[in-house]
Coordinates of C-alpha atoms in Angstrom, one line a residue:
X1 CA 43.2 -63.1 9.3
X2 CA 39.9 -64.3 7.2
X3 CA 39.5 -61.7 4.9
X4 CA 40.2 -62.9 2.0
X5 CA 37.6 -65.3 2.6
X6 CA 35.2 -62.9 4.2
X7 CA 35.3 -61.2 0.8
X8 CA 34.7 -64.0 -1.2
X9 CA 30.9 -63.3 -2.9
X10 CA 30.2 -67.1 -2.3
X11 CA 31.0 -66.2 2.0
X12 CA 28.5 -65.6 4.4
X13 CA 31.6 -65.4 6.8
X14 CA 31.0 -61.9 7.2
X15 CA 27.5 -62.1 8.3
X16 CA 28.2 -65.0 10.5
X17 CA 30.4 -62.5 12.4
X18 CA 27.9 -60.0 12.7
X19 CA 25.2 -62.2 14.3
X20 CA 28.3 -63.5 16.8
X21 CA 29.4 -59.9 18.2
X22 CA 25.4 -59.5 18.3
X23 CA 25.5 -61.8 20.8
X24 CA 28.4 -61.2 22.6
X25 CA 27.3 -57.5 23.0
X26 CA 24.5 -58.3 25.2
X27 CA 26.7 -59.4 27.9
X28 CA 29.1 -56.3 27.3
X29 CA 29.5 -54.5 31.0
X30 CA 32.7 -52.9 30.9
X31 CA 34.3 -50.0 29.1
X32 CA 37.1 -52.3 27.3
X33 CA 34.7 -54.5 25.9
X34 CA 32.7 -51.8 24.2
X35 CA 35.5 -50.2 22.9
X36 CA 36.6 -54.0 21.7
X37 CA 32.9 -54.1 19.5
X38 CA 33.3 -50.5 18.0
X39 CA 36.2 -51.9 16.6
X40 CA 35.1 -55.0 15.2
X41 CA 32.0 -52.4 13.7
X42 CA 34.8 -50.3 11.9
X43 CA 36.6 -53.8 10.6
X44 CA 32.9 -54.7 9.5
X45 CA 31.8 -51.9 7.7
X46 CA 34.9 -51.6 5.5
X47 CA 35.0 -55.3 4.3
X48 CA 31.0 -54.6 3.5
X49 CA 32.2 -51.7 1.5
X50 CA 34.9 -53.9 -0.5
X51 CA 32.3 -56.9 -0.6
X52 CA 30.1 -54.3 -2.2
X53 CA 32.6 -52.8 -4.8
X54 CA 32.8 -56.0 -5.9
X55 CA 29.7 -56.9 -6.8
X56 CA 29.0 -56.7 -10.8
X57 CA 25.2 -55.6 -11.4
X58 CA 23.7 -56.3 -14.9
X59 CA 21.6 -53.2 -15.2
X60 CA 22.4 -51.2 -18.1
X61 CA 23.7 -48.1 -17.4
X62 CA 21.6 -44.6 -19.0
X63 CA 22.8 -43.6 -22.1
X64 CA 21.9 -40.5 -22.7
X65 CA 21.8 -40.8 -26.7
X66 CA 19.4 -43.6 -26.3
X67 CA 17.2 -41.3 -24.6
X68 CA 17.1 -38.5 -26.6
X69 CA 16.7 -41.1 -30.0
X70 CA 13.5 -42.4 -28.4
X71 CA 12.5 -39.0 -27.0
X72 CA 12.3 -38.0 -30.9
X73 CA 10.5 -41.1 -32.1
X74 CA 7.5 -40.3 -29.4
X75 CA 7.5 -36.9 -30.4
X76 CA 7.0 -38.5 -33.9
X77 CA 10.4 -36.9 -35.7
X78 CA 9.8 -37.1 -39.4
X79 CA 14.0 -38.3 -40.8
X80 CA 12.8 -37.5 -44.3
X81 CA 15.0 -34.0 -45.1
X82 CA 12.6 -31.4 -46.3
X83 CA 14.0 -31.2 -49.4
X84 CA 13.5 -34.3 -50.6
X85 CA 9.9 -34.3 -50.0
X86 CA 8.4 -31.1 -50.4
X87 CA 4.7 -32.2 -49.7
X88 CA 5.4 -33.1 -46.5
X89 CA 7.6 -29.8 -45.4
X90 CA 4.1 -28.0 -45.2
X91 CA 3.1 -29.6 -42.2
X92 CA 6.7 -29.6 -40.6
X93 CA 7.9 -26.9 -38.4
X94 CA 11.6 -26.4 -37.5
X95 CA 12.4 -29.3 -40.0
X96 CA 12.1 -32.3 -38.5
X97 CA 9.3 -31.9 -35.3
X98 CA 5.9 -32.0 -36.4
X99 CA 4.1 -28.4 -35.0
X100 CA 2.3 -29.8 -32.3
X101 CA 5.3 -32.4 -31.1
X102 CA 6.1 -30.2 -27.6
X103 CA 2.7 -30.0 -26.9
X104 CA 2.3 -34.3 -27.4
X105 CA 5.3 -34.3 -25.1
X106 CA 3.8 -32.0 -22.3
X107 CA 0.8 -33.9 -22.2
X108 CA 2.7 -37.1 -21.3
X109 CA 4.6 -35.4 -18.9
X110 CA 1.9 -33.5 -17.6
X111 CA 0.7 -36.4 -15.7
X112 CA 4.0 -36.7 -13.6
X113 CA 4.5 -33.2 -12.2
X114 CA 1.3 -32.8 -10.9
X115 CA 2.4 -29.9 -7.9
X116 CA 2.4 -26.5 -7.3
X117 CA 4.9 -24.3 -9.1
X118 CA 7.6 -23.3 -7.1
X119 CA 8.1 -20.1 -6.4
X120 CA 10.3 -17.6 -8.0
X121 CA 11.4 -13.9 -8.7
X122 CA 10.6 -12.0 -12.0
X123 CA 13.4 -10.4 -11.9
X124 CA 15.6 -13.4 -11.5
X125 CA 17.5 -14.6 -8.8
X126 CA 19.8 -12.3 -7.6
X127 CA 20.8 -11.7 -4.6
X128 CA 19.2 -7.7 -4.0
X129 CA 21.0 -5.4 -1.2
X130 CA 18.9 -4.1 1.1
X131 CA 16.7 -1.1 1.1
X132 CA 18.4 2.0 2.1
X133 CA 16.7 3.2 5.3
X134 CA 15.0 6.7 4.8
X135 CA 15.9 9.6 6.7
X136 CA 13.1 10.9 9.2
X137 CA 12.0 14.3 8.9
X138 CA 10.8 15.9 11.9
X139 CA 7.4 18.1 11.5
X140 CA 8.1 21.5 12.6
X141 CA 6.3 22.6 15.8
X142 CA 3.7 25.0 15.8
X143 CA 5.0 28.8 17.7
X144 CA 3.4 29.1 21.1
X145 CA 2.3 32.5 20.8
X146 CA -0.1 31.3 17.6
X147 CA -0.3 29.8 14.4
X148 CA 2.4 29.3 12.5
X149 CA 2.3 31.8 9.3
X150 CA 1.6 29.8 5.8
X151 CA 4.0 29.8 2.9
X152 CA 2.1 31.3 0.4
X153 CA 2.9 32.2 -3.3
X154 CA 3.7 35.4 -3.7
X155 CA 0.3 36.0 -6.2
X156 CA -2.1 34.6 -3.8
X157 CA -0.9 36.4 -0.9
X158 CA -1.7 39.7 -3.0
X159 CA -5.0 38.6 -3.5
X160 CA -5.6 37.7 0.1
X161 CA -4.1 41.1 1.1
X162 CA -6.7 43.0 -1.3
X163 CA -9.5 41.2 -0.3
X164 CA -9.2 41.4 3.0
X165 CA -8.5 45.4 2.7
X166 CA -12.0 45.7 0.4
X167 CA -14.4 43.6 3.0
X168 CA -12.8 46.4 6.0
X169 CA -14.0 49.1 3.5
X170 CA -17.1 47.8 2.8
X171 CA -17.7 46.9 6.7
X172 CA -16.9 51.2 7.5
X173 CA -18.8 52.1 4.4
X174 CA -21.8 50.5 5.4
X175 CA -21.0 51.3 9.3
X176 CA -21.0 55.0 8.0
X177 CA -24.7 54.6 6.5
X178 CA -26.0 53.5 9.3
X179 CA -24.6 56.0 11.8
X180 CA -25.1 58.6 9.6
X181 CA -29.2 57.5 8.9
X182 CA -29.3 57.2 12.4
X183 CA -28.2 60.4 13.5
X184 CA -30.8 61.9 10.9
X185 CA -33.7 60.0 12.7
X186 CA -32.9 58.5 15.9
X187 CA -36.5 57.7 16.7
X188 CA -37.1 55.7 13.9
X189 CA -35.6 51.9 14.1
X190 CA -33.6 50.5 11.1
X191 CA -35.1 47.2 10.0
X192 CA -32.0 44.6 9.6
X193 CA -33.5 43.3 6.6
X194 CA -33.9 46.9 5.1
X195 CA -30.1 47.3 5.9
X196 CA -29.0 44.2 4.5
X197 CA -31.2 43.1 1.1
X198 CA -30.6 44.1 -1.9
X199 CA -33.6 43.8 -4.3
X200 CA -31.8 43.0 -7.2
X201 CA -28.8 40.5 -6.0
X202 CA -29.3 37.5 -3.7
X203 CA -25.4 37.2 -3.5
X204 CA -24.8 40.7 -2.8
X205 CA -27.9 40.2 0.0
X206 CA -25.7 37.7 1.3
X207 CA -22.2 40.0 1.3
X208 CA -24.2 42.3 3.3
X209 CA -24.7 40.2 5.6
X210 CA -21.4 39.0 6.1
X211 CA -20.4 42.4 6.1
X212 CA -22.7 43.3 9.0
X213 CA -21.8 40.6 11.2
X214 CA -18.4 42.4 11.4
X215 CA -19.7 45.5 12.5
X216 CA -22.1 43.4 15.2
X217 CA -19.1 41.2 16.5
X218 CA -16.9 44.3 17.0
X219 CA -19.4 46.5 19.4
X220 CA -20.1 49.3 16.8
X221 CA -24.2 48.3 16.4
X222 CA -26.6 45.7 17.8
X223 CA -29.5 43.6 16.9
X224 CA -32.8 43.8 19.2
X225 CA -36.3 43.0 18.1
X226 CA -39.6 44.9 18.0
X227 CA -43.0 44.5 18.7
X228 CA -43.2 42.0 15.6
X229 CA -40.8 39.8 16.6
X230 CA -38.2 41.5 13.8
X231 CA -34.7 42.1 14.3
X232 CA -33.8 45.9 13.9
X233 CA -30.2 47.4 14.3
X234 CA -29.0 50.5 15.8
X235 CA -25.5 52.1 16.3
X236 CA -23.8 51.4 19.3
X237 CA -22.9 54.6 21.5
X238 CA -19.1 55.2 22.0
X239 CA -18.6 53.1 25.3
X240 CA -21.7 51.1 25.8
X241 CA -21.1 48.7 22.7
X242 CA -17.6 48.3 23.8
X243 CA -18.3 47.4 27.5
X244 CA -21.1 45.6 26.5
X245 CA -19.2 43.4 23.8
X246 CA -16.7 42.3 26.2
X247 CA -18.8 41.5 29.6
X248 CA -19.4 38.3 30.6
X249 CA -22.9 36.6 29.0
X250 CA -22.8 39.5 26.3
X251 CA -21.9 37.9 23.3
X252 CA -23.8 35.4 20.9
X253 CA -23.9 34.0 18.0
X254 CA -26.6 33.5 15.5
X255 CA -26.8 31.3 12.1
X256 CA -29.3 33.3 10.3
X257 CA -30.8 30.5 7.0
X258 CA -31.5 32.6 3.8
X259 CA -32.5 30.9 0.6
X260 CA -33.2 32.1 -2.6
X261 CA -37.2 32.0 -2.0
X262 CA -37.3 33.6 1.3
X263 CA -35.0 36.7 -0.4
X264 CA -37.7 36.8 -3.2

């Protein structure tokens, strides 16, 4: 009924209601009553709303052309047009903006955005698809019976194939000798070191070596030492290197060290 009144800028109508139902809403105990001061709060708020639209503020609103005029002027434009004054064009860049006017600008400014960058993507902000899950590949399982046979090209298995058929023919060659200078003089002991050097190659001293160990790890000849503490070979007989070879306790290993000095 009073709300023309209410509105009126030179009213405090409004605010007198306010403090009223302030009041009255501390003796509020039933439902009805409540519901009576939420709607008196919805009357409220829209004649503050109207009161407010009606209020004329003397603040200038931002012109934007204003800004960018005085933006100019601190960045100290020069208006004269290059042409017309040709002594000052040297120290003008674009035109009009001195060369350092950006960086006179950032300065100022620097002062006001004093935080961490935010973050962001090089590649810009677009929205990627996710990554396409790879497919698993399962390791193939090793045979039971053994190892697995390795791909091998085609060259290098060659190689492998001829090497391993020269070190069997070198292992009976030199198996040969030795049965054969045995048979000529069984009472006479072979010297290992006799058997195996040769005087003129340390590598090919070594090869011998290798080459014997065959011969000692497949039963054909054995190592014992004489009365100098010397190893000495002989050829096993036809069963006894076999049966020997294979019982329990038999077999051992031994790391023999050879350098250059001790061949000399």
């Amino acid at each position: 009924e009073n709300r023309e009144d209410m509105l009126s800028s030179k009213s405090n109508r409004l605010t007198e209601a306010l403090e009223e139902a302030n009041k009255l809403f501390s003796g509020v105990s039933c439902a009805r009553e409540a519901a009576m001061d939420a709607q008196f709060l919805v009357l409220a708020s829209n004649l503050g709303k109207e009161k407010a639209n009606e209020l004329h503020s003397e603040m200038t609103a931002f012109d934007s052309l204003a800004f960018a005029e005085d933006l100019l002027t601190f960045m100290g434009i020069n208006r004269v047009e290059v042409e017309e004054n040709d002594s000052d064009s040297e120290s003008i860049s674009g035109g009009y903006l001195p060369s350092n006017a950006w960086h006179k600008l950032g300065e100022e400014t620097e002062k006001y955005f004093r935080r961490a960058p935010s973050f962001h993507y090089m590649l810009g902000s677009f929205k990627s698809d996710p990554p396409v899950p790879r497919q698993r590949i399962e390791r193939q399982r090793k045979a039971p019976g053994g190892e697995a046979k390795r791909a091998m090209p085609a060259q290098l298995k060659k190689m492998e194939e001829s090497h391993q058929e020269a070190t069997e023919k070198e292992v009976e060659r030199i198996l040969g000798l030795l049965q054969t200078h045995f048979k000529n003089d069984p009472d006479t002991p072979i010297s290992f070191f006799d058997l195996v050097i040769d005087p003129n190659s340390f590598a090919r001293t070594v090869e011998n070596i290798f080459h014997v160990s065959f011969i000692i790890r497949d039963g054909f000849a054995r190592l014992k030492l004489d009365d100098d503490k010397l190893p000495i070979i002989e050829p096993s007989k036809d069963d006894e290197g076999k049966k020997d070879d294979y019982s329990a306790g038999a077999r051992n290993q031994v790391v023999l060290s050879l350098n250059h000095q001790e061949w000399q």
